[in-house]
Every structure is written in structure tokens, then in C-alpha cells.
Amino acid sequence: MKNESELGVPAKEGKRVPAIFFRTQAGSEPVRDWLRSLPSPEDRKRIGEDIKTVEFGWPVGMPVYRPLGGGLYEVRTNLAGNRMARVLFYIDKKSRMVLLHGFVKKTQKTPDKDLELARRNKSKHERGIP
């Protein structure tokens, strides 16, 4: 029996878009630092599981991820206590999920300051300037 790749169907094993952390010129990784700052190990675990879902299932669609426009996307995680976390990312030319910015939402709409920070980080990463 032929496997999926022999039939011209892409195999679904492995990460389709491996996640990497955006790194600043100073060497910090804002999303990794934010994740480490979260007080709840359960929150970190849930966010990590949703990032992993996108890595292995890209494109998975709602409710796990949503396009924001301009090449930006968000990983959507529901946390305990009716809270919501978001990790903003883009897919680079090497088909990697570049994690740009993370935050816990306090309003229904994604704040403009968070979108702008993610856009700036995306632009820096695309230019090769941390």
C-alpha cells in the first residue's frame, strides 16, 4: 500500500510551521520572557499547547488562531477565570511561525498598542534587524 507522500498528498507528520521566538537586538525574547512571567504553570501549558496545535496543524483556523491582517495572526488561548491570552505571530519566508508578542487580553478588541508592537517586531525580523 502506498503512503500519503507517494500518492502526492503531503504527509501530516511533524511540524508544518515550527515556532521560533523573535529576538531583539539586545538578545531578549519577548514572548519567552512573557511566558516565564506568567504566575500560573497551567496558563503556560495551555498557551504552549495552542502554539503546538498551530505548529502541527497549520492552517488550523478558528478558534485556535485568527488572521489579523497584514500577515499577522494570533494564537487564541482561553485561560482559567474567563481570561484570554493571545500570542501574535507571522509566518516567515522559511515557513516558520515567528512569535512576536504575547499578552493577556483585558478588552474584547485587540489593543492597538499590542498590534503595533507586533508589526514593529515583524518588520525588524523581516529586515534581519533584531
Coordinates of N, CA, C and O in Angstrom, one line a residue:
M1 N 0.8 -1.2 0.0 CA 0.0 0.0 0.0 C 0.9 1.2 0.0 O 1.9 1.3 0.7
K2 N 0.5 2.2 -0.8 CA 1.3 3.5 -0.9 C 1.0 4.4 0.3 O -0.2 4.4 0.8
N3 N 2.0 5.1 0.7 CA 1.8 6.1 1.8 C 1.3 7.4 1.2 O 1.3 7.6 0.0
E4 N 0.9 8.4 2.0 CA 0.4 9.6 1.5 C 1.3 10.4 0.6 O 0.9 10.9 -0.4
S5 N 2.6 10.4 0.9 CA 3.5 11.2 0.1 C 3.7 10.5 -1.3 O 3.9 11.2 -2.3
E6 N 3.6 9.2 -1.4 CA 3.7 8.6 -2.7 C 2.5 8.8 -3.5 O 2.5 8.7 -4.7
L7 N 1.4 9.2 -2.9 CA 0.1 9.5 -3.6 C 0.0 10.9 -4.0 O -1.0 11.4 -4.5
G8 N 1.0 11.7 -3.7 CA 1.0 13.1 -3.9 C 0.3 14.0 -2.9 O 0.0 15.1 -3.1
V9 N 0.0 13.3 -1.8 CA -0.7 14.0 -0.7 C 0.4 14.3 0.4 O 1.1 13.4 0.8
P10 N 0.5 15.5 0.9 CA 1.6 15.8 1.9 C 1.3 15.0 3.1 O 0.2 14.9 3.6
A11 N 2.4 14.4 3.7 CA 2.3 13.7 4.9 C 2.0 14.7 6.0 O 2.4 15.9 6.0
K12 N 1.2 14.3 7.0 CA 0.8 15.2 8.1 C 1.6 15.0 9.4 O 1.3 15.5 10.4
E13 N 2.8 14.3 9.2 CA 3.6 14.1 10.4 C 4.6 15.3 10.6 O 5.0 15.9 9.6
G14 N 4.9 15.6 11.8 CA 5.9 16.6 12.1 C 5.3 18.0 12.0 O 4.1 18.2 11.7
K15 N 6.1 19.0 12.4 CA 5.7 20.4 12.5 C 5.6 20.9 11.1 O 6.5 20.9 10.3
R16 N 4.5 21.6 10.8 CA 4.3 22.2 9.5 C 4.9 23.6 9.5 O 5.4 24.1 8.4
V17 N 4.8 24.3 10.6 CA 5.4 25.6 10.8 C 6.0 25.6 12.2 O 5.4 26.0 13.2
P18 N 7.3 25.3 12.3 CA 7.9 25.3 13.6 C 8.0 26.7 14.2 O 8.3 27.7 13.5
A19 N 7.7 26.8 15.5 CA 7.7 28.1 16.2 C 9.1 28.5 16.6 O 9.9 27.7 17.0
I20 N 9.4 29.8 16.4 CA 10.7 30.4 16.9 C 10.3 31.6 17.6 O 9.3 32.3 17.3
F21 N 11.1 32.1 18.5 CA 10.9 33.3 19.3 C 11.6 34.4 18.6 O 12.8 34.3 18.3
F22 N 10.9 35.6 18.3 CA 11.5 36.8 17.9 C 12.5 37.2 18.9 O 12.2 37.2 20.1
R23 N 13.7 37.6 18.5 CA 14.8 38.0 19.4 C 15.2 39.5 19.1 O 15.4 39.8 17.9
T24 N 15.2 40.3 20.1 CA 15.6 41.7 20.0 C 17.1 41.8 19.7 O 17.9 40.9 20.0
Q25 N 17.5 43.0 19.4 CA 18.9 43.3 19.2 C 19.7 43.0 20.5 O 20.9 42.6 20.5
A26 N 19.1 43.3 21.6 CA 19.7 43.1 22.9 C 19.8 41.6 23.3 O 20.4 41.2 24.3
G27 N 19.1 40.7 22.5 CA 19.1 39.3 22.8 C 18.0 38.8 23.6 O 17.9 37.6 23.9
S28 N 17.0 39.6 24.0 CA 15.9 39.1 24.7 C 14.8 38.5 23.8 O 14.8 38.9 22.6
E29 N 14.0 37.7 24.3 CA 12.9 37.1 23.5 C 11.6 37.4 24.2 O 11.3 36.8 25.2
P30 N 10.9 38.5 23.7 CA 9.8 39.0 24.5 C 8.7 38.0 24.8 O 8.2 38.0 25.9
V31 N 8.4 37.1 23.9 CA 7.3 36.1 24.1 C 7.8 35.1 25.2 O 7.0 34.8 26.1
R32 N 9.0 34.6 25.0 CA 9.5 33.7 26.0 C 9.5 34.3 27.4 O 9.1 33.7 28.4
D33 N 10.0 35.6 27.5 CA 10.0 36.3 28.8 C 8.6 36.5 29.3 O 8.4 36.3 30.5
W34 N 7.7 36.8 28.5 CA 6.3 37.0 28.9 C 5.7 35.6 29.5 O 5.1 35.6 30.5
L35 N 6.0 34.6 28.7 CA 5.5 33.2 29.2 C 6.1 32.9 30.6 O 5.4 32.4 31.4
R36 N 7.4 33.1 30.7 CA 8.0 32.9 32.0 C 7.5 33.7 33.1 O 7.5 33.3 34.3
S37 N 7.0 34.9 32.8 CA 6.5 35.8 33.8 C 5.1 35.5 34.3 O 4.6 36.0 35.3
L38 N 4.4 34.6 33.6 CA 3.0 34.2 33.9 C 3.1 33.5 35.2 O 3.8 32.5 35.4
P39 N 2.2 33.8 36.2 CA 2.3 33.2 37.5 C 1.8 31.7 37.5 O 2.2 31.0 38.4
S40 N 0.9 31.4 36.6 CA 0.3 30.1 36.6 C 1.0 29.1 35.6 O 1.0 29.3 34.4
P41 N 1.5 28.0 36.1 CA 2.0 26.9 35.2 C 1.0 26.4 34.2 O 1.2 26.1 33.1
E42 N -0.3 26.4 34.7 CA -1.4 25.9 33.9 C -1.6 26.8 32.7 O -1.9 26.4 31.6
D43 N -1.5 28.2 32.9 CA -1.6 29.1 31.8 C -0.5 28.9 30.8 O -0.8 28.9 29.6
R44 N 0.7 28.7 31.2 CA 1.8 28.5 30.3 C 1.6 27.2 29.5 O 1.8 27.2 28.3
K45 N 1.1 26.2 30.2 CA 0.9 24.9 29.5 C -0.2 25.1 28.4 O -0.1 24.6 27.3
R46 N -1.3 25.7 28.8 CA -2.4 25.9 27.8 C -1.9 26.7 26.6 O -2.3 26.4 25.4
I47 N -1.2 27.8 26.8 CA -0.7 28.6 25.7 C 0.2 27.8 24.8 O 0.2 27.8 23.6
G48 N 1.1 27.0 25.5 CA 2.1 26.1 24.7 C 1.3 25.1 23.9 O 1.7 24.8 22.8
E49 N 0.3 24.5 24.4 CA -0.5 23.5 23.7 C -1.1 24.1 22.5 O -1.2 23.5 21.4
D50 N -1.6 25.4 22.6 CA -2.3 26.0 21.4 C -1.2 26.4 20.4 O -1.5 26.3 19.2
I51 N 0.0 26.8 20.8 CA 1.0 27.1 19.8 C 1.4 25.8 19.1 O 1.6 25.8 17.9
K52 N 1.5 24.7 19.8 CA 1.8 23.4 19.3 C 0.7 23.0 18.3 O 1.1 22.4 17.2
T53 N -0.5 23.2 18.6 CA -1.6 22.9 17.7 C -1.4 23.6 16.3 O -1.6 23.0 15.3
V54 N -1.0 24.9 16.4 CA -0.8 25.6 15.1 C 0.5 25.1 14.4 O 0.5 24.9 13.2
E55 N 1.5 24.8 15.2 CA 2.8 24.2 14.5 C 2.5 23.0 13.7 O 3.0 22.8 12.6
F56 N 1.7 22.0 14.3 CA 1.5 20.8 13.7 C 0.3 20.8 12.7 O 0.2 19.9 11.8
G57 N -0.7 21.7 12.9 CA -1.9 21.7 12.1 C -2.1 22.8 11.1 O -3.2 23.0 10.6
W58 N -1.1 23.7 11.0 CA -1.2 24.9 10.1 C -1.8 24.5 8.8 O -1.3 23.6 8.1
P59 N -2.8 25.3 8.3 CA -3.6 26.3 9.0 C -4.7 25.6 9.6 O -5.5 24.8 9.0
V60 N -4.9 25.9 10.9 CA -6.0 25.2 11.7 C -7.3 26.0 11.8 O -8.3 25.5 11.9
G61 N -7.2 27.3 11.7 CA -8.4 28.2 11.7 C -8.9 28.4 13.1 O -8.3 28.1 14.1
M62 N -10.1 29.0 13.2 CA -10.8 29.3 14.4 C -11.2 28.0 15.1 O -11.5 27.1 14.5
P63 N -11.2 28.0 16.4 CA -11.0 29.1 17.3 C -9.5 29.2 17.8 O -9.2 30.1 18.6
V64 N -8.6 28.4 17.3 CA -7.2 28.4 17.8 C -6.5 29.5 17.3 O -5.7 30.2 18.0
Y65 N -6.6 29.9 16.0 CA -5.9 31.0 15.5 C -6.8 31.8 14.6 O -7.8 31.3 14.1
R66 N -6.4 33.1 14.4 CA -7.2 34.0 13.6 C -6.3 35.0 12.9 O -5.3 35.5 13.5
P67 N -6.5 35.2 11.6 CA -5.7 36.2 10.9 C -6.1 37.6 11.4 O -7.3 37.9 11.6
L68 N -5.1 38.5 11.5 CA -5.4 39.9 11.9 C -5.1 40.9 10.8 O -5.4 42.1 11.0
G69 N -4.6 40.4 9.6 CA -4.4 41.3 8.5 C -2.9 41.7 8.5 O -2.2 41.6 9.5
G70 N -2.4 42.0 7.3 CA -1.0 42.4 7.1 C 0.0 41.3 7.4 O 1.1 41.6 7.8
G71 N -0.5 40.1 7.3 CA 0.4 38.9 7.5 C 0.5 38.5 9.0 O 1.3 37.6 9.3
L72 N -0.2 39.2 9.9 CA -0.2 38.9 11.3 C -1.3 37.9 11.6 O -2.4 38.0 11.1
Y73 N -1.0 37.1 12.6 CA -2.0 36.1 13.1 C -2.0 36.1 14.6 O -1.0 36.6 15.2
E74 N -3.0 35.6 15.3 CA -3.0 35.4 16.7 C -3.3 34.0 17.1 O -4.2 33.4 16.5
V75 N -2.6 33.4 18.0 CA -3.0 32.2 18.7 C -3.9 32.6 19.8 O -3.5 33.5 20.6
R76 N -5.0 32.0 19.9 CA -6.1 32.3 20.9 C -6.2 31.2 21.9 O -6.4 30.1 21.6
T77 N -5.9 31.6 23.2 CA -6.0 30.7 24.3 C -6.9 31.1 25.4 O -6.8 32.3 25.8
N78 N -7.9 30.3 25.7 CA -8.8 30.6 26.8 C -8.1 30.1 28.1 O -7.7 28.9 28.2
L79 N -8.0 30.9 29.1 CA -7.4 30.6 30.4 C -8.5 30.5 31.4 O -9.6 30.9 31.3
A80 N -8.1 29.9 32.6 CA -9.0 29.9 33.7 C -9.4 31.3 34.1 O -8.7 32.2 33.9
G81 N -10.6 31.4 34.8 CA -11.0 32.6 35.3 C -11.6 33.5 34.2 O -11.6 34.8 34.3
N82 N -12.0 32.9 33.1 CA -12.6 33.7 31.9 C -11.6 34.7 31.4 O -12.0 35.8 31.0
R83 N -10.3 34.4 31.3 CA -9.3 35.2 30.8 C -8.9 34.7 29.4 O -9.1 33.5 29.1
M84 N -8.3 35.6 28.6 CA -7.9 35.2 27.2 C -6.5 35.6 27.0 O -6.2 36.8 27.3
A85 N -5.6 34.7 26.5 CA -4.3 35.1 26.1 C -4.2 35.1 24.6 O -4.8 34.3 23.9
R86 N -3.3 35.9 24.1 CA -3.0 36.0 22.7 C -1.5 36.0 22.5 O -0.8 36.7 23.2
V87 N -1.1 35.3 21.5 CA 0.3 35.3 21.0 C 0.2 35.7 19.6 O -0.3 35.0 18.7
L88 N 0.8 36.9 19.2 CA 0.8 37.4 17.9 C 2.0 36.8 17.1 O 3.1 36.8 17.7
F89 N 1.8 36.4 15.9 CA 2.9 35.8 15.1 C 2.7 36.1 13.6 O 1.7 36.6 13.2
Y90 N 3.8 35.8 12.9 CA 3.7 35.7 11.4 C 4.5 34.5 10.9 O 5.3 33.9 11.6
I91 N 4.2 34.2 9.7 CA 4.9 33.1 9.0 C 6.0 33.7 8.1 O 5.7 34.4 7.2
D92 N 7.3 33.4 8.4 CA 8.4 34.0 7.7 C 8.6 33.2 6.4 O 8.0 32.2 6.1
K93 N 9.6 33.7 5.6 CA 10.0 33.1 4.3 C 10.5 31.7 4.4 O 10.5 31.0 3.4
K94 N 10.9 31.3 5.6 CA 11.4 29.9 5.8 C 10.3 29.0 6.4 O 10.5 28.0 6.9
S95 N 9.0 29.5 6.3 CA 7.8 28.8 6.8 C 7.9 28.5 8.3 O 7.6 27.4 8.7
R96 N 8.4 29.5 9.1 CA 8.5 29.4 10.5 C 7.4 30.3 11.1 O 7.2 31.4 10.6
M97 N 6.9 29.9 12.2 CA 6.0 30.7 13.0 C 6.8 31.5 13.9 O 7.3 31.0 14.9
V98 N 6.9 32.8 13.6 CA 7.7 33.7 14.5 C 6.9 34.4 15.5 O 6.0 35.2 15.2
L99 N 7.1 34.0 16.8 CA 6.3 34.5 17.9 C 6.8 35.9 18.2 O 7.9 36.1 18.7
L100 N 5.9 36.9 18.0 CA 6.3 38.3 18.1 C 5.9 39.0 19.4 O 6.7 39.8 19.9
H101 N 4.8 38.7 19.9 CA 4.3 39.4 21.1 C 3.2 38.6 21.8 O 2.4 38.0 21.1
G102 N 3.2 38.6 23.1 CA 2.1 37.9 23.9 C 1.6 38.7 25.0 O 2.3 39.6 25.5
F103 N 0.3 38.5 25.2 CA -0.4 39.3 26.3 C -1.7 38.6 26.7 O -2.2 37.8 26.0
V104 N -2.2 39.0 27.9 CA -3.5 38.6 28.3 C -4.5 39.7 28.0 O -4.2 40.8 28.4
K105 N -5.5 39.4 27.3 CA -6.5 40.4 26.8 C -7.3 40.9 28.0 O -7.7 40.1 28.8
K106 N -7.5 42.2 28.0 CA -8.4 42.8 29.0 C -9.7 43.4 28.4 O -10.6 43.7 29.1
T107 N -9.7 43.5 27.1 CA -10.8 44.0 26.4 C -11.2 43.1 25.2 O -10.4 42.2 24.9
Q108 N -12.4 43.3 24.7 CA -12.8 42.4 23.6 C -12.0 42.6 22.3 O -11.6 41.7 21.7
K109 N -11.6 43.9 22.0 CA -10.8 44.2 20.8 C -9.3 44.1 21.2 O -8.9 44.5 22.3
T110 N -8.5 43.6 20.3 CA -7.1 43.5 20.5 C -6.6 45.0 20.5 O -6.8 45.7 19.6
P111 N -5.9 45.4 21.6 CA -5.4 46.8 21.7 C -4.5 47.2 20.6 O -3.6 46.4 20.2
D112 N -4.6 48.4 20.1 CA -3.8 48.9 19.0 C -2.3 48.9 19.4 O -1.5 48.6 18.5
K113 N -2.0 49.2 20.7 CA -0.6 49.2 21.1 C 0.1 47.8 20.9 O 1.2 47.7 20.6
D114 N -0.7 46.7 21.2 CA -0.2 45.4 21.0 C 0.0 45.0 19.6 O 1.0 44.4 19.2
L115 N -1.0 45.4 18.7 CA -0.9 45.2 17.3 C 0.4 45.9 16.7 O 1.1 45.4 15.9
E116 N 0.5 47.2 17.1 CA 1.6 48.0 16.6 C 3.0 47.4 17.0 O 3.9 47.3 16.2
L117 N 3.1 46.9 18.3 CA 4.3 46.3 18.7 C 4.7 45.1 17.9 O 5.8 44.8 17.5
A118 N 3.6 44.2 17.6 CA 3.8 43.0 16.8 C 4.3 43.4 15.4 O 5.2 42.8 14.8
R119 N 3.7 44.5 14.8 CA 4.0 44.9 13.5 C 5.5 45.4 13.4 O 6.2 45.1 12.5
R120 N 5.9 46.1 14.5 CA 7.3 46.6 14.5 C 8.3 45.4 14.6 O 9.3 45.4 13.9
N121 N 7.9 44.4 15.5 CA 8.8 43.3 15.6 C 8.8 42.5 14.3 O 9.9 42.0 13.9
K122 N 7.7 42.3 13.6 CA 7.7 41.6 12.4 C 8.6 42.3 11.3 O 9.3 41.7 10.6
S123 N 8.5 43.6 11.3 CA 9.3 44.4 10.3 C 10.8 44.2 10.6 O 11.6 44.0 9.7
K124 N 11.1 44.3 11.9 CA 12.5 44.1 12.3 C 13.0 42.7 11.9 O 14.1 42.5 11.3
H125 N 12.2 41.7 12.1 CA 12.6 40.3 11.8 C 12.7 40.1 10.3 O 13.7 39.5 9.8
E126 N 11.8 40.7 9.5 CA 11.9 40.6 8.1 C 13.1 41.2 7.5 O 13.7 40.8 6.5
R127 N 13.5 42.3 8.1 CA 14.7 43.0 7.6 C 16.0 42.4 8.2 O 17.1 42.9 7.8
G128 N 15.9 41.5 9.1 CA 17.0 40.9 9.7 C 17.7 41.7 10.8 O 18.8 41.5 11.2
I129 N 16.9 42.7 11.2 CA 17.4 43.6 12.3 C 16.6 43.3 13.6 O 15.4 43.5 13.6
P130 N 17.3 42.7 14.6 CA 16.5 42.4 15.8 C 16.0 43.6 16.5 O 16.4 44.7 16.3

